[in-house]
Structure formats: structure tokens, C-alpha cells
């Protein structure tokens, strides 16, 4: 009872910690459970154009600074012939390109990859507002503005409702006299946003302009869209200056907050900045692994992912072996298949992964079949065992070379994968099979050879399953679960499937003896 | 019926391979004791020291260069058996029952040359028949002289009696008869006939070949109903005494009857097979549980044998 109890505790610890780690990785580190999970990654490109006049040039561009609910993957500043630096002030981040003397048309690029953080809370900005700067307006605009502010104040109770009412006034189909005067001919969204900021300032409500981009695939030559942000009860709230809706819209990247300029060019003229963007799908796993917020989590930092890519690829196969072992355990303990050599089927299955199934099975049968014929001849030569197995190895090598050369000449490139079969294993298989043939006859060879091949094919099918492959590599913790399962199976004392067949005659006898 | 109903099998007390391995072999057979029975030479020396009746050891070959001496070693013996010390499942056993004109004859009348015998011994030494292919030793034993009672039932081989012992108590027994199909081998899966034996009396209960009931020997046509094993009262204590000397709780003892020497232990097995249940038409599990429930087991082999004869009487 005690060893059984110990085993139960051990299995429980193994399985629960394995599952626990898997769930932790999924929920906390963002590893998707299924291989197909993809996420949209946006590449945004800002293209700066200006004409330089041979003087020293300084170009300064505002950069997005950790836009809420987006994760920056990588930035790229393509600027040949320019010195480059980044400046980070309290509110914003700017890129600065410098050059001593250039002339003619200049083009600079800034590229940014971002992806949307799923399920992230829309964090609002909490940084304190800068002190209100007095708005200087000339008559008659000043009177019109003050009238409008008083009018809107009558209709509102706080900063939020004031803003909404103000935006309504600025966008109503039949504009009031004062609004028409203020807008003049410049009835665009950028000017409206700036006007709203000034009016809010008059009403002593802290506000600032926010510029951003709507992410739409394949868009080119876009400009930034202006929003207004209003400070109330210790946080900033975003408003659309046309519709008056509050909150950050979907697929909207905030590029710049605050009233500073987007682009400053000294030493150049006709400066312009355009944005284009493109979306592409990337596996969520890669994103979680490389750019997630927790790449320093011990589970990622001290894991297979920290190995060089080549070793990672080797581990991909090594981690599949336990799955093959599980199949062998099930087939032997529960089904009762006889195989030649306990784990030979796994090695054969690993070779099948390289060769693909049908080619693999054909090559295996050809090599082992030819080997058996040659081995039966060797047995007449009275050789010592070690020498005989060595001879079989050489024969196997020769057969493999033969298969490769013939298939090359026939143009069957698939058969070239024959080299992936473990030679020594093949040689031993041939030796065992031929002994089995002599001692127990071809029937037993068929049973054990067929059993081995069947287990190998089943192991192959499991090991090449995309989900299994993905899961074992990305959640090596599943090893613990596998270990627990195999340990439980090691305590299974029930009948094997083959025994139900083996003992079936006993039942008939039992029935007949009772009926007598 | 293609498959048996597992519940029915359990009800009948049929022991499965997993049940045997986990509940009996792993629990009652310490691994360190296995070499005592897996290595037949070790067991032979142990048995000779302990006074257990075994076939006489005529010689051993342990080095490849000693094979040259084989011919002179075999010359004085007309009949002998060559065995690998670490062989399993009857593999690599060569029986010669006649030497004539420099040729060796198997019971099947097949003739072997000296070179073939030497190759066989060389294979044994290389580890061809041993578990894991480790180097081995070839043993040459005296051939057992068939007891006349078995003449009607034997074909190309000596019948042996397999007794399963649990904690030193005999729990089941069967007689294994080689047939033409089994090529003189006594393995049931190769086509030998298994005859279930009543532990109390030593008489045949019923017989199977290839898992099918048979009533007479397929080659000699002799009915099993008349079969009763002689010296039965000596065979069971002899088998039971192996427990003291090996310490293995779950054990299969293979016994042959020699015309002159009586019952001899030819081999012990720490992982005895389960076919004995088919031969007896009964499961092992219930009998094993009865022995497992015994509080006191420090009886002599004779007492244990007598106890089992009482407990497992069929008729």
C-alpha cells in the first residue's frame, strides 16, 4: 500500500505541476495553446521628405511613446548620411537626424512594428497637465470665442459634458454665428481640434492635442488624425473632435500627445511627413516569446528558448521521444503488441520523420528484407557473432549507398533520405530477425517485425501531429505530465488486449464445463 | 468469440502479464537474485552444493579458443545437451542423442557435423542467445533418460513438468510435451502440448495445444486420460525446496523424470509464463491470493507440498 500511495503522490505532484506550469505560461506569459494562433503585426512607416539647401540640417520627429494597448516590437531608422539620436523628454520621445551639409531632395524613414495587446486594459494617461497658457485672440474672434464658451458652459456641468457640447457646437449642421466666424474657411478636423483646445483653455479646462493613426492595411500617404484630450478628475480623456465620442477607438495608435510639433526641420524647406502601413500575421508564440512583457520570466529565460536556434531544432526532436515512449508503453502494456527491441520503434519513427512515412516504410522494408537475405548467406560462413554483426552493418551501409545511387539515377530524390535511418539499429534488427527466423520461424518474424513497424508508424503519426509537435516544444512541461502518465501505466495490473484473445478459449472451456 | 470478456476473466482468476509483473514478480523476486536462476551454470553449482537433484554437468566452454577441445570433450558421451548458461525461453538448446561416423544426430535424426556443433557453441559464447547479447558460457549436460511412463507421450524430446511456486508453495503444475510442430521444443507457443496436472495426485486434468483443448497426443495418438505422473510425492517437495535456495518468491521450476535418477530439476525460471493457466483451465490469481493470505510460511518443503496438495485438490 505504501509504495502505491507514494506513487500516487508523486504522480499527482508531477501531473499537477506540469499542468500548472502550462496554464501559467498560457495565461500569464501569453503562450497560445494551439499552434494556429496568429496575431496581426502592423508595420508603420513614416516617410519624411524635404528639400535641403546645403546648410546643416536638423530633423526632429515625434515618436510614439509606448502607445496604450500596443506593444512596440522593433524600430528602425533608415537614414544614410545622417547622424541619429533619440531624445526622451518627460512627455514625448523624439527622433533627431542631423547632417552637416546636404542639399537637394532628402528622404528619411522611420519604421515601427507594433501589435495589439489582446485583452489589455485601455490604460488612460495620468500625467499631470501643463499649466494653462493664456490664449491670445484678436477681435472679433475673442468676443466670438468668449460667447461660445459662455453658451456651452450654460449647457454643461463639468469638463466632460463641456467638451461634448463644445464639439457638438463646432460640428452642428447649421453653425452658430460665432462658430462660423471662428472656423472661417478652415473647416477641417485638425483646425477644429486646435480651436477646441483653445476654447477649452479659455474655459480653464486643461486640454491637449493628440495625434494618431488609424491602422488600416495597405494605406499609404496617410497623415496623423487629431484628437483632443481633456484633463478631468486626475486623468486624461480622449475625444474625437468631430463626433464627440470619448475613449480610444479600435485600431488607433496614439503617436503624439501634447501640442508640440510633429516634425521640425531646420536647414530645409517643403518638409512633409507621410505614413503608410501594412499588416502581416505572425505566430502569437513568437510574439509572446520575443516581445512579450515577460521575456525575463524564469520560465522563458531558463528554457529551451535560450539555446541557439540549431540546438533548439535538435530539441524539437528530442522532446518528441517521450511521446514515442508513451506510445510504446501503451502498445506493450495495454495492447500487448510484441516488438523487436523495446525502443527500436521510436528510432525508426524518428527516421520516418525525416523520410516521410511511405518512403520510410518502403526503405525500411527494402533494407531489412535485403539484409535478411544476405544475413542468411552469412550464417553459412560460420562467423563469430561480433564479426557477423559488423558484416551486417557494412552490408547495410552498402544497401543504403546502393539505394541512394539507384534512386538518384532514376530521379527519385525521396529515396535519398535513406541516410536518416540509424544504421546500427537496422543491423541489429536484421540480426535479431534472422535469429528469430531460424529459431521460431517466419511467423514470429512477421509478428514481431509487423508489431515493431506498427508501433513505429503509430509513434510517427503522433510525433508528427502538428499539435503534439507544437505542444511538446513550446510547453516542455508536458514532459512531467507524460512522466506521470507512464508511471500510472506502470502500475496497471489489468489484462492486455492480446491476453483477452489469448485466454478466450479458457472462457469457452469454462462455459462448456458449467453447461455439463 | 474473438475477445474474452475481461470481467469474466477476472472472475475466473486469470492472471495477466501486467498483474504477474507488478503484483508478483516485482514484489516477491528481488532483482539481485535473478542471476541465480537466469544463469544456469550458477544454479547448477548451487544445486550441486545444496543437494538438489539436477542432471550431471559434463563440462563447460567459456572461451572461443577452447572450442577446439570440444570434440575430445564430447567423444566419451553418446548423448548430451548443449545449453547457453544465460539462455531464455529454451533458445540455443541443442540435444544430441547419437554420435556416429563423426556426425552428431539430433532426436529428429537431423545430422550435424563437428563444425556445425562448433559454430553453435561459438554463437553461444558470443551471446547470441543470452539476454542483451552479453558474452555467455556453453554448458554440456548429460542427457536425461526418458522414464518409460512418458514413452507414449513423447516425440523428439523429453517431457518436462513445470511447477509454479509461490512463497515456496506449489500452486499449479503442468506437463509440457514436445511435438512435431514444436520441433522438439517444450514451449507451448511453439506448438508443444500443455497438460494440466492435479496437484494432489499428479494425474492429467486436461490438455491444450495452440490454446485449443486436445484429448490425445497429436503425434503418438495416446490419450491423456490415463496419464498419471509417477514419483509425484517426490516431485512437489523437490520443486518446493528451490525456494529456500534461491529466495525467489514467485518461481517456475522445470523438472524431468530420469529413468534411473528420478525427478531432476533442469531449470528454474524467475518469470514463468502464464500458459499454465490455459493448460489447467484455471486461473492462478485465486490460488496465489490464498497463499498470500497465509501468515506463517516457515514450513519445510515437504510440509508445504502436502499443504498445497490438500488446498488445491481438484477432484
Coordinates of C-alpha atoms in Angstrom, one line a residue, chain A residues 23 32 39 42 88 116 127 145-146 176 231 272 291 316 322 336 349 391 395 399 434 472 484:
Chain A
X23 CA -1.6 27.1 -17.6
X32 CA -1.2 30.2 -27.2
X39 CA -1.8 37.9 -34.5
X42 CA 1.5 46.3 -38.1
X88 CA 13.3 61.4 -24.4
X116 CA -2.2 44.9 -30.3
X127 CA 0.5 62.5 -16.3
X145 CA -14.9 82.7 -28.6
X146 CA -16.0 84.0 -25.2
X176 CA -23.9 79.5 -35.0
X231 CA -7.9 66.5 -18.1
X272 CA 6.4 66.7 -45.3
X291 CA 8.4 40.7 -27.4
X316 CA 12.4 19.7 -31.1
X322 CA 8.9 10.8 -24.7
X336 CA 0.3 -6.3 -25.7
X349 CA 9.7 6.6 -36.2
X391 CA 29.5 -7.6 -41.6
X395 CA 26.1 -4.7 -45.8
X399 CA 22.5 -1.3 -49.4
X434 CA 17.2 -13.6 -38.8
X472 CA 6.0 19.4 -26.7
X484 CA 3.1 10.8 -14.5

